[in-house]
mmCIF file of C-alpha atoms in Angstrom:
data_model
loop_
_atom_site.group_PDB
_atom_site.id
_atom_site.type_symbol
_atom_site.label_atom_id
_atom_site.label_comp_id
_atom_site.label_asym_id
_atom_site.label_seq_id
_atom_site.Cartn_x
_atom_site.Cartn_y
_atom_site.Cartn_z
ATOM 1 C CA UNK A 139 -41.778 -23.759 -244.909
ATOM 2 C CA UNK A 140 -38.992 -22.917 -242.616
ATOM 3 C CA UNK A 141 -38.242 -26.454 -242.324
ATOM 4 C CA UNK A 142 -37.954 -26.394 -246.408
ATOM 5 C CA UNK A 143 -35.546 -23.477 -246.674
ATOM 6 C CA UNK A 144 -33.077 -25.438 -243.929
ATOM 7 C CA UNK A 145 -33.467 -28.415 -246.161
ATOM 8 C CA UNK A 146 -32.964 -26.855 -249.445
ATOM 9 C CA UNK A 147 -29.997 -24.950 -248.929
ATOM 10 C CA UNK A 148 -28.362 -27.500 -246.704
ATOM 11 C CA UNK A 149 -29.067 -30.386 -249.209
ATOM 12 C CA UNK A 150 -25.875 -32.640 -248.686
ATOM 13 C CA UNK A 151 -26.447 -33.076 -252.852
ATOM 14 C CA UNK A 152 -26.811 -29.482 -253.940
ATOM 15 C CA UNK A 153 -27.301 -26.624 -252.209
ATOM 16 C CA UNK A 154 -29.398 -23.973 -253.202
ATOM 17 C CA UNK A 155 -27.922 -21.098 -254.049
ATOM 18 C CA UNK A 156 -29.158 -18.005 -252.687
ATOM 19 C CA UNK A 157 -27.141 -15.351 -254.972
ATOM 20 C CA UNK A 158 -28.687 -17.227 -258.221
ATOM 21 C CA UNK A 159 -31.182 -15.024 -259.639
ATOM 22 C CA UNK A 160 -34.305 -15.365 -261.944
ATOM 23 C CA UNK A 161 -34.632 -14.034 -265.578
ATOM 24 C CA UNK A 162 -35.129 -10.744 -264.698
ATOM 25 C CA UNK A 163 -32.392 -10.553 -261.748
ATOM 26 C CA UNK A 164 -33.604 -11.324 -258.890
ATOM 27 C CA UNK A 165 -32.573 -12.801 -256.074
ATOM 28 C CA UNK A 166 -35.387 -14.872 -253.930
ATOM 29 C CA UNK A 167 -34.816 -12.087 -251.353
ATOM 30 C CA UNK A 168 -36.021 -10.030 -254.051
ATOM 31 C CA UNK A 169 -38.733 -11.890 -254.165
ATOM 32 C CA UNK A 170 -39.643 -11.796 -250.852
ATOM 33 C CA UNK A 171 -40.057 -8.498 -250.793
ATOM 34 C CA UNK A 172 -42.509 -8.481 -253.912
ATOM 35 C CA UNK A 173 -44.954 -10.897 -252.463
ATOM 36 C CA UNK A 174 -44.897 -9.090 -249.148
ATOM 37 C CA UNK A 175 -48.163 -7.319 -248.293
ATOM 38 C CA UNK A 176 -49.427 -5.315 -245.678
ATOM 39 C CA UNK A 177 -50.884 -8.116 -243.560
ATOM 40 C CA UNK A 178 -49.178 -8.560 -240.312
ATOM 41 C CA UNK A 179 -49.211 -12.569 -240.449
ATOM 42 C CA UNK A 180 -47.690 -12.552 -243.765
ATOM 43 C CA UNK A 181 -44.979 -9.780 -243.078
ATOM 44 C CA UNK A 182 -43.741 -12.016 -240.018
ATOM 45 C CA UNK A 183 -43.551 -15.021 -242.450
ATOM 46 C CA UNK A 184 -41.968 -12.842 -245.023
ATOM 47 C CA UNK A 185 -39.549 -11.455 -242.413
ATOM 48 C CA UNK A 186 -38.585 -15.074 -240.769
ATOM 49 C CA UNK A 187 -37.938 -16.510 -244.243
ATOM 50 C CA UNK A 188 -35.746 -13.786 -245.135
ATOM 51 C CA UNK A 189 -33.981 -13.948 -241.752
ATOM 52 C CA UNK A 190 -33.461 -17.750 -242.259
ATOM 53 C CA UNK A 191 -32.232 -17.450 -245.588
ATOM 54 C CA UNK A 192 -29.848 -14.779 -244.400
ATOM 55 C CA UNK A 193 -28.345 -16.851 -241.583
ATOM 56 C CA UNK A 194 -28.174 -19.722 -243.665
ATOM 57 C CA UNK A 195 -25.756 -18.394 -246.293
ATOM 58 C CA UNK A 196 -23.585 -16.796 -243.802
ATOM 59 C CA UNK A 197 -23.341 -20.024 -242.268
ATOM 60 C CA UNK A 198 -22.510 -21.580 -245.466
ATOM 61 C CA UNK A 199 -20.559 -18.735 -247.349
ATOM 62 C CA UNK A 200 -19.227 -16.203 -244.569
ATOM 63 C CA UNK A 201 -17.883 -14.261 -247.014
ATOM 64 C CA UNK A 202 -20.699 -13.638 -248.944
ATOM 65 C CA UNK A 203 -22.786 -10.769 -248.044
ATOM 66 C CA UNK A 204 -26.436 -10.278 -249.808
ATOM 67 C CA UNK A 205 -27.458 -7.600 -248.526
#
């Protein structure tokens, strides 16, 4: 899934937008956070995707801060 998020918002054709949020405002790092449970495998998933997404807009838009 890693591989995905690289691939989605590096898509030479449209890049995903990571500030874009759903119907009831959220972000997907919002929504990373929902899903996350207690479990250790899925917090270190949780917590790489987040990281990746992170790094991946600042690459893209240094400017804009998420967090």
């Amino acid at each position: 899934q890693p591989d995905m998020v690289g691939y989605l918002m590096n898509n030479k054709y449209q890049q995903a937008d990571a500030k874009l949020t759903d119907s009831q405002g959220n972000t997907v790092l919002h929504t990373l956070v929902v899903v996350a449970d207690n479990s250790t495998e899925n917090t270190e998933f949780i917590t790489d995707i987040y990281d990746l997404i992170l790094k991946n807009n600042a690459q893209l838009h240094p400017k804009l801060k998420l967090e």
